[in-house]
mmCIF file of C-alpha atoms in Angstrom:
data_model
loop_
_atom_site.group_PDB
_atom_site.id
_atom_site.type_symbol
_atom_site.label_atom_id
_atom_site.label_comp_id
_atom_site.label_asym_id
_atom_site.label_seq_id
_atom_site.Cartn_x
_atom_site.Cartn_y
_atom_site.Cartn_z
ATOM 1 C CA GLU A 1 188.776 -66.848 -54.521
ATOM 2 C CA ASP A 2 188.462 -70.419 -55.761
ATOM 3 C CA GLN A 3 188.633 -72.856 -52.888
ATOM 4 C CA VAL A 4 188.247 -76.561 -52.152
ATOM 5 C CA THR A 5 187.667 -77.860 -48.609
ATOM 6 C CA GLN A 6 187.557 -81.508 -47.585
ATOM 7 C CA SER A 7 186.043 -82.893 -44.394
ATOM 8 C CA PRO A 8 186.643 -84.571 -42.111
ATOM 9 C CA GLU A 9 190.440 -84.400 -42.020
ATOM 10 C CA ALA A 10 190.561 -87.930 -40.658
ATOM 11 C CA LEU A 11 188.020 -90.716 -40.319
ATOM 12 C CA ARG A 12 188.297 -94.065 -38.613
ATOM 13 C CA LEU A 13 185.723 -96.759 -39.455
ATOM 14 C CA GLN A 14 185.130 -100.339 -38.537
ATOM 15 C CA GLU A 15 185.088 -102.811 -41.396
ATOM 16 C CA GLY A 16 181.583 -102.794 -42.883
ATOM 17 C CA GLU A 17 180.655 -99.386 -41.406
ATOM 18 C CA SER A 18 179.533 -97.195 -44.310
ATOM 19 C CA SER A 19 180.239 -93.470 -44.345
ATOM 20 C CA SER A 20 180.783 -90.437 -46.581
ATOM 21 C CA LEU A 21 183.604 -88.017 -47.243
ATOM 22 C CA ASN A 22 182.844 -84.437 -48.219
ATOM 23 C CA CYS A 23 184.444 -82.070 -50.723
ATOM 24 C CA SER A 24 182.931 -78.585 -50.785
ATOM 25 C CA TYR A 25 184.008 -76.078 -53.396
ATOM 26 C CA THR A 26 183.667 -72.399 -54.192
ATOM 27 C CA VAL A 27 184.672 -71.818 -57.788
ATOM 28 C CA SER A 28 183.539 -69.863 -60.812
ATOM 29 C CA GLY A 29 182.335 -72.195 -63.531
ATOM 30 C CA LEU A 30 182.989 -75.802 -62.616
ATOM 31 C CA ARG A 31 184.559 -77.751 -65.468
ATOM 32 C CA GLY A 32 185.223 -80.944 -63.571
ATOM 33 C CA LEU A 33 185.634 -82.396 -60.088
ATOM 34 C CA PHE A 34 188.115 -85.209 -59.548
ATOM 35 C CA TRP A 35 188.504 -87.793 -56.790
ATOM 36 C CA TYR A 36 191.835 -89.485 -56.153
ATOM 37 C CA ARG A 37 193.090 -92.091 -53.719
ATOM 38 C CA GLN A 38 196.608 -91.836 -52.288
ATOM 39 C CA ASP A 39 198.345 -94.676 -50.445
ATOM 40 C CA PRO A 40 201.356 -93.962 -48.196
ATOM 41 C CA GLY A 41 204.526 -93.545 -50.223
ATOM 42 C CA LYS A 42 202.617 -93.488 -53.521
ATOM 43 C CA GLY A 43 201.281 -90.901 -55.925
ATOM 44 C CA PRO A 44 197.575 -90.049 -56.171
ATOM 45 C CA GLU A 45 195.570 -92.595 -58.134
ATOM 46 C CA PHE A 46 192.683 -91.275 -60.236
ATOM 47 C CA LEU A 47 189.216 -92.558 -59.273
ATOM 48 C CA PHE A 48 186.444 -90.424 -60.817
ATOM 49 C CA THR A 49 185.618 -87.280 -62.776
ATOM 50 C CA LEU A 50 182.247 -85.567 -62.239
ATOM 51 C CA TYR A 51 181.116 -82.778 -64.536
ATOM 52 C CA SER A 52 177.702 -81.516 -63.490
ATOM 53 C CA ALA A 53 175.293 -81.436 -60.561
ATOM 54 C CA GLY A 54 173.311 -84.638 -60.222
ATOM 55 C CA GLU A 55 175.991 -86.821 -61.753
ATOM 56 C CA GLU A 56 177.014 -90.032 -59.955
ATOM 57 C CA LYS A 57 179.801 -92.541 -60.590
ATOM 58 C CA GLU A 58 180.556 -95.874 -58.932
ATOM 59 C CA LYS A 59 183.530 -98.165 -58.606
ATOM 60 C CA GLU A 60 183.343 -101.216 -56.347
ATOM 61 C CA ARG A 61 182.497 -99.913 -52.843
ATOM 62 C CA LEU A 62 182.904 -96.235 -53.818
ATOM 63 C CA LYS A 63 180.227 -93.913 -55.153
ATOM 64 C CA ALA A 64 180.840 -90.257 -55.956
ATOM 65 C CA THR A 65 178.048 -87.699 -56.224
ATOM 66 C CA LEU A 66 178.012 -84.012 -57.144
ATOM 67 C CA THR A 67 175.834 -81.017 -56.283
ATOM 68 C CA LYS A 68 176.350 -77.347 -57.142
ATOM 69 C CA LYS A 69 178.342 -76.794 -53.957
ATOM 70 C CA GLU A 70 179.856 -80.105 -52.942
ATOM 71 C CA SER A 71 180.722 -83.663 -53.755
ATOM 72 C CA PHE A 72 180.436 -86.746 -51.596
ATOM 73 C CA LEU A 73 182.446 -89.923 -51.768
ATOM 74 C CA HIS A 74 180.274 -92.643 -50.256
ATOM 75 C CA ILE A 75 182.048 -95.765 -49.041
ATOM 76 C CA THR A 76 179.761 -98.758 -48.613
ATOM 77 C CA ALA A 77 180.821 -101.615 -46.329
ATOM 78 C CA PRO A 78 184.477 -100.589 -46.367
ATOM 79 C CA LYS A 79 187.339 -103.053 -46.037
ATOM 80 C CA PRO A 80 190.795 -102.463 -44.515
ATOM 81 C CA GLU A 81 192.241 -102.177 -48.028
ATOM 82 C CA ASP A 82 190.142 -99.023 -48.513
ATOM 83 C CA SER A 83 192.374 -97.283 -45.974
ATOM 84 C CA ALA A 84 194.076 -94.368 -47.756
ATOM 85 C CA THR A 85 193.957 -90.604 -48.125
ATOM 86 C CA TYR A 86 191.224 -89.455 -50.490
ATOM 87 C CA LEU A 87 191.873 -86.225 -52.381
ATOM 88 C CA CYS A 88 189.438 -83.978 -54.203
ATOM 89 C CA ALA A 89 190.423 -81.508 -56.940
ATOM 90 C CA VAL A 90 188.438 -79.042 -59.015
ATOM 91 C CA GLN A 91 188.993 -77.560 -62.458
ATOM 92 C CA ALA A 92 187.264 -74.211 -62.829
ATOM 93 C CA GLY A 93 186.619 -71.509 -65.397
ATOM 94 C CA ASN A 94 189.217 -71.210 -68.136
ATOM 95 C CA ASN A 95 191.908 -72.407 -65.786
ATOM 96 C CA ARG A 96 194.097 -75.249 -66.942
ATOM 97 C CA LYS A 97 195.174 -75.943 -63.388
ATOM 98 C CA LEU A 98 193.500 -77.955 -60.639
ATOM 99 C CA ILE A 99 192.592 -76.644 -57.190
ATOM 100 C CA TRP A 100 193.318 -79.330 -54.619
ATOM 101 C CA GLY A 101 191.795 -80.061 -51.240
ATOM 102 C CA LEU A 102 193.972 -81.255 -48.360
ATOM 103 C CA GLY A 103 192.426 -84.707 -48.284
ATOM 104 C CA THR A 104 190.649 -87.025 -45.857
ATOM 105 C CA SER A 105 192.723 -89.731 -44.220
ATOM 106 C CA LEU A 106 190.571 -92.859 -43.929
ATOM 107 C CA ALA A 107 191.456 -95.790 -41.686
ATOM 108 C CA VAL A 108 189.305 -98.927 -41.767
ATOM 109 C CA ASN A 109 189.854 -101.296 -38.870
ATOM 110 C CA PRO A 110 189.262 -105.058 -39.324
ATOM 111 C CA ASN B 1 202.405 -99.894 -69.166
ATOM 112 C CA ALA B 2 204.564 -98.131 -66.587
ATOM 113 C CA GLY B 3 202.500 -94.913 -66.714
ATOM 114 C CA VAL B 4 204.511 -92.072 -65.152
ATOM 115 C CA THR B 5 208.032 -92.930 -64.004
ATOM 116 C CA GLN B 6 210.042 -90.668 -61.718
ATOM 117 C CA THR B 7 213.723 -90.909 -60.835
ATOM 118 C CA PRO B 8 215.275 -90.919 -58.340
ATOM 119 C CA LYS B 9 212.860 -92.162 -55.675
ATOM 120 C CA PHE B 10 214.892 -90.695 -52.813
ATOM 121 C CA GLN B 11 217.597 -88.050 -52.644
ATOM 122 C CA VAL B 12 219.475 -86.176 -49.934
ATOM 123 C CA LEU B 13 221.222 -82.934 -50.851
ATOM 124 C CA LYS B 14 223.218 -80.318 -49.051
ATOM 125 C CA THR B 15 222.130 -76.693 -49.156
ATOM 126 C CA GLY B 16 223.385 -75.061 -52.325
ATOM 127 C CA GLN B 17 223.723 -78.252 -54.343
ATOM 128 C CA SER B 18 221.868 -78.654 -57.603
ATOM 129 C CA MET B 19 219.997 -81.598 -59.028
ATOM 130 C CA THR B 20 217.504 -82.598 -61.695
ATOM 131 C CA LEU B 21 214.422 -84.723 -61.098
ATOM 132 C CA GLN B 22 213.448 -86.804 -64.082
ATOM 133 C CA CYS B 23 209.965 -87.744 -65.256
ATOM 134 C CA ALA B 24 208.823 -89.815 -68.222
ATOM 135 C CA GLN B 25 205.362 -90.960 -69.309
ATOM 136 C CA ASP B 26 204.425 -93.661 -71.787
ATOM 137 C CA MET B 27 200.745 -92.761 -72.267
ATOM 138 C CA ASN B 28 201.306 -90.406 -75.217
ATOM 139 C CA HIS B 29 199.961 -87.547 -73.122
ATOM 140 C CA ASN B 30 200.352 -83.956 -74.266
ATOM 141 C CA SER B 31 200.430 -82.240 -70.871
ATOM 142 C CA MET B 32 202.793 -82.759 -67.957
ATOM 143 C CA TYR B 33 203.041 -81.261 -64.470
ATOM 144 C CA TRP B 34 205.332 -80.952 -61.484
ATOM 145 C CA TYR B 35 203.874 -80.712 -57.968
ATOM 146 C CA ARG B 36 205.249 -80.654 -54.474
ATOM 147 C CA GLN B 37 203.343 -82.127 -51.528
ATOM 148 C CA ASP B 38 203.956 -80.923 -47.985
ATOM 149 C CA PRO B 39 202.063 -81.766 -44.765
ATOM 150 C CA GLY B 40 199.212 -79.320 -44.215
ATOM 151 C CA MET B 41 199.777 -77.659 -47.602
ATOM 152 C CA GLY B 42 198.459 -80.252 -49.997
ATOM 153 C CA LEU B 43 199.539 -80.535 -53.599
ATOM 154 C CA ARG B 44 200.954 -77.330 -55.044
ATOM 155 C CA LEU B 45 201.737 -76.884 -58.717
ATOM 156 C CA ILE B 46 205.301 -75.818 -59.482
ATOM 157 C CA TYR B 47 205.344 -75.784 -63.292
ATOM 158 C CA TYR B 48 203.392 -77.381 -66.071
ATOM 159 C CA SER B 49 203.736 -77.994 -69.785
ATOM 160 C CA ALA B 50 200.443 -77.908 -71.656
ATOM 161 C CA SER B 51 202.082 -79.315 -74.771
ATOM 162 C CA GLU B 52 205.512 -80.146 -76.118
ATOM 163 C CA GLY B 53 207.514 -76.946 -76.488
ATOM 164 C CA THR B 54 205.622 -74.926 -73.870
ATOM 165 C CA THR B 55 206.075 -74.448 -70.136
ATOM 166 C CA ASP B 56 204.229 -72.233 -67.638
ATOM 167 C CA LYS B 57 204.595 -71.303 -64.004
ATOM 168 C CA GLY B 58 202.311 -72.717 -61.354
ATOM 169 C CA GLU B 59 201.712 -71.534 -57.784
ATOM 170 C CA VAL B 60 205.244 -72.005 -56.409
ATOM 171 C CA PRO B 61 207.834 -71.716 -59.229
ATOM 172 C CA ASN B 62 210.566 -69.822 -57.365
ATOM 173 C CA GLY B 63 213.800 -71.773 -57.063
ATOM 174 C CA TYR B 64 212.899 -74.232 -59.814
ATOM 175 C CA ASN B 65 213.340 -74.584 -63.552
ATOM 176 C CA VAL B 66 211.825 -77.083 -65.955
ATOM 177 C CA SER B 67 212.568 -78.543 -69.353
ATOM 178 C CA ARG B 68 210.112 -80.348 -71.609
ATOM 179 C CA LEU B 69 212.706 -82.474 -73.355
ATOM 180 C CA ASN B 70 210.240 -84.149 -75.721
ATOM 181 C CA LYS B 71 206.652 -85.368 -75.564
ATOM 182 C CA ARG B 72 207.538 -88.099 -73.054
ATOM 183 C CA GLU B 73 209.926 -86.337 -70.692
ATOM 184 C CA PHE B 74 209.624 -83.366 -68.342
ATOM 185 C CA SER B 75 212.434 -82.573 -65.910
ATOM 186 C CA LEU B 76 212.560 -80.345 -62.827
ATOM 187 C CA ARG B 77 215.814 -78.678 -61.800
ATOM 188 C CA LEU B 78 216.806 -77.189 -58.480
ATOM 189 C CA GLU B 79 219.731 -74.875 -59.197
ATOM 190 C CA SER B 80 220.704 -74.117 -55.590
ATOM 191 C CA ALA B 81 218.806 -76.275 -53.144
ATOM 192 C CA ALA B 82 217.427 -74.765 -49.939
ATOM 193 C CA PRO B 83 216.004 -76.528 -46.841
ATOM 194 C CA SER B 84 212.562 -75.084 -47.705
ATOM 195 C CA GLN B 85 212.599 -77.273 -50.803
ATOM 196 C CA THR B 86 212.561 -80.442 -48.707
ATOM 197 C CA SER B 87 209.387 -82.116 -49.932
ATOM 198 C CA VAL B 88 207.877 -84.941 -51.925
ATOM 199 C CA TYR B 89 207.815 -84.109 -55.622
ATOM 200 C CA PHE B 90 205.248 -85.610 -57.967
ATOM 201 C CA CYS B 91 205.154 -85.580 -61.721
ATOM 202 C CA ALA B 92 201.822 -86.030 -63.494
ATOM 203 C CA SER B 93 200.552 -86.178 -67.044
ATOM 204 C CA SER B 94 197.206 -85.789 -68.807
ATOM 205 C CA GLU B 95 195.910 -86.064 -72.351
ATOM 206 C CA GLY B 96 195.528 -82.295 -72.363
ATOM 207 C CA THR B 97 194.398 -79.381 -70.236
ATOM 208 C CA GLY B 98 190.839 -79.416 -71.506
ATOM 209 C CA LYS B 99 187.652 -79.965 -69.574
ATOM 210 C CA GLY B 100 187.649 -82.886 -67.197
ATOM 211 C CA GLN B 101 190.883 -84.530 -68.287
ATOM 212 C CA PRO B 102 192.365 -86.284 -65.267
ATOM 213 C CA GLN B 103 196.010 -86.178 -64.333
ATOM 214 C CA HIS B 104 197.929 -89.395 -63.738
ATOM 215 C CA PHE B 105 200.731 -89.377 -61.200
ATOM 216 C CA GLY B 106 204.066 -91.031 -60.635
ATOM 217 C CA ASP B 107 205.087 -92.340 -57.222
ATOM 218 C CA GLY B 108 207.171 -89.327 -56.312
ATOM 219 C CA THR B 109 210.700 -88.313 -55.386
ATOM 220 C CA ARG B 110 211.367 -87.806 -51.690
ATOM 221 C CA LEU B 111 213.894 -85.004 -51.425
ATOM 222 C CA SER B 112 215.659 -83.901 -48.229
ATOM 223 C CA ILE B 113 217.894 -80.871 -48.152
ATOM 224 C CA LEU B 114 220.220 -80.501 -45.189
#
């Protein structure tokens, strides 16, 4: 069964303390892995798409990487405004639909 | 650009009442989606429309109907609301359903059913 698992469920960091969020997946035929950011009371905001193992993408303090089994979202020197829930989703096989993880809730303290 | 616009933002219903959630996108996207988001359950797909004129069931379609009114608009109807349908509902759109095409979301409708 296709599955996406995110860890940890929650993470609290001090401003400037770098860390990584994990998205592990078990799917048949990865077509794309997506990272989103969701602020309270808002819809998910698209960040990155990764297609194949070894691929990396960066945006400001965020860097997403992909292996054959998992993806990491690295946050370098985070700021309080990076506080949000980060969601991972996978598109697999011939499926038009996305398989969503439950998210990691990140809090960055000043 | 507004992106994906959902109305209303908040709604309270009584059990058995009906209502329609509206969604419109201005990105000229072909595909549109309705999700619900519940604590501990994540985002679950209710229905989607891969292109104008087509609709398909997602994971949790029971109790809901949809209409793809035109390329821009995709509505979700609750015919007889039940407390289990209390949730946050998100509409999303994408260029298509092909490889790696991201979905773009509205800010949701918060629905409570008493």
